[in-house]
């Protein structure tokens, strides 16, 4: 297990990067929907990141991250040839993929990367994949070229209208669902408000909706319950029971509250990092 | 026959950090005997013809023999004797519930205080200065040469797997240990806090095993990164499953997902494995609180409560539904916790956790209990006092109400027989599971128990494997 960074690519400079990491043992087993837990240095914390792609033959996995705090900022300081101390996975249940017809995959922010892996899985299973991606503006869109390769429909929404529809992904999704009554599933991955909004849009259409929850994790193997969430009144562990759940059953409010619980410490950590790294 | 010359009714006290000092640091509480103190305590042993203490020890250490050597000041012989059956004496001497095991059976204890066997075992393990890894693992200077024709895998790196690796490595069998977390040692690392078991003790044992040909592979999740079948495909002769019982139980009461409610596993993993007590030097954030309630009465509850005190909480309560007498925790741990300032809320059972407008814990509603008739286990059953509840103002709740079998590996292992509680069924004699050449031991084969019983199970399986391989 080398965990060596083979390729690093800035997708949105200073904000979002993509790493291709040499992890043959994980690449061999990884499926769309799985994630890994990384620890970057000796004093590091364990952070979950979705596997955005795998190359079974090359023995690599791809991850995409947004620089939001200390650990992702630290990850951003690494370069090609550097080693990530710990990479653990593949974790979580893989996405349930079967040939079902038309599947709409909605992605927002770095979530587009994870969505891309799942969309690819649906495409390989023979589904007609509609990709809907959204960002604030054109420069912040990810994976459009890759998605374009296998998605017969790639629909874009930007807040400022610099590309595609001016507005939210949910507008595009609603319109698409209105004209096609045969959509078998909607998959949404991105920020919590976006996944919640997508679930609200699909509800009246009665379309099966899958969301991938990004709750706080520690071990990622089901031994602590830090990632627990409320799914239709039942407590589930996102790391082993998910991370994908029925969007119509998720208590998004609770998820939001639990995600914010370390705000204060996260700021302390980030301030120290800025002080030390300029 | 009482050795009158050396006989003293009370045991030699062990120095420890004063309670008001230690409740602010994570250094070890009990400081250990000096050689003089250890020899004086060893001299209290009556050297019984038929020693009951040995029967009380789950791995049947020849206690009488090692104490005799120690009384003579011969530490190497004492160490060798212990190592005949116990792989991790420095650990066991610290964390075993001796009062229910060896010391509970000591004949002196019938009238006076039993011999402090645990403290003596700890002294010998801490003091013996081994020349080689082989000597540290076995107590002997020579071990079998590595025999590359065999290979055995362990899944999980807790006490049971460490025992399996030590036993087989001493016989020349190369062992590979796969661990899901990034650090080796299982509950010894993520669960038991530094102030009871310094991590350096575990690191020393693991280091000796490395130098004897045991390979540790962290970040390998059994059932995810690899399966049991993968290991056989890879040419392993036998697989030992020692993945523990790491699935935390919750109570399913309202408010359990509020911010500030933790499983003891999460709380302790953050602090111990993540070194969150040293945040922000270490990146894992430590949960902060002024008033903490820990639910449960076992050793894990004590560990969590004492940890919360050390992290600066003003009030730490242990809420338990029975009384002090029924608590499953070691007496010593309970005693230490109270000395350090932990408060007991006995005969109470939580029925609801209440939150503020930010979904943060602000209080807990407790049902007041009383003791009724004895149940199947002989303990008096707690019964609710109708209509009587009380409110405890807390901003953190830690649930230490037990753990179950984690299904991640089990679900990925077809053909593995489980009992009705989800634990792996093993042959009592051999430790073998329903799959040939797959063995299991420790908590995953019996439910939450002790470090020493996990080691006993590891030893049993390792013996069977060694016999089958003919080493």
Coordinates of C-alpha atoms in Angstrom, one line a residue, chain B residues 45 80 185 214 244 272 282 293 323 342 355-356 362 374 406 423 432 442 464:
Chain B
X45 CA 2.4 -15.2 49.5
X80 CA 9.8 -16.5 32.2
X185 CA -3.9 -2.5 19.7
X214 CA 4.8 -10.3 12.8
X244 CA -14.0 -7.4 19.1
X272 CA -7.5 8.2 23.1
X282 CA -3.7 17.2 17.4
X293 CA -23.7 12.7 32.5
X323 CA -27.0 0.9 43.4
X342 CA -17.1 11.9 39.9
X355 CA -32.4 20.0 23.9
X356 CA -32.3 23.8 23.4
X362 CA -29.5 21.0 28.0
X374 CA -33.6 -10.6 42.3
X406 CA -20.1 -5.2 14.5
X423 CA -21.5 -13.4 17.9
X432 CA -12.5 -23.1 15.3
X442 CA -12.3 -12.5 22.2
X464 CA -4.8 -25.5 17.7

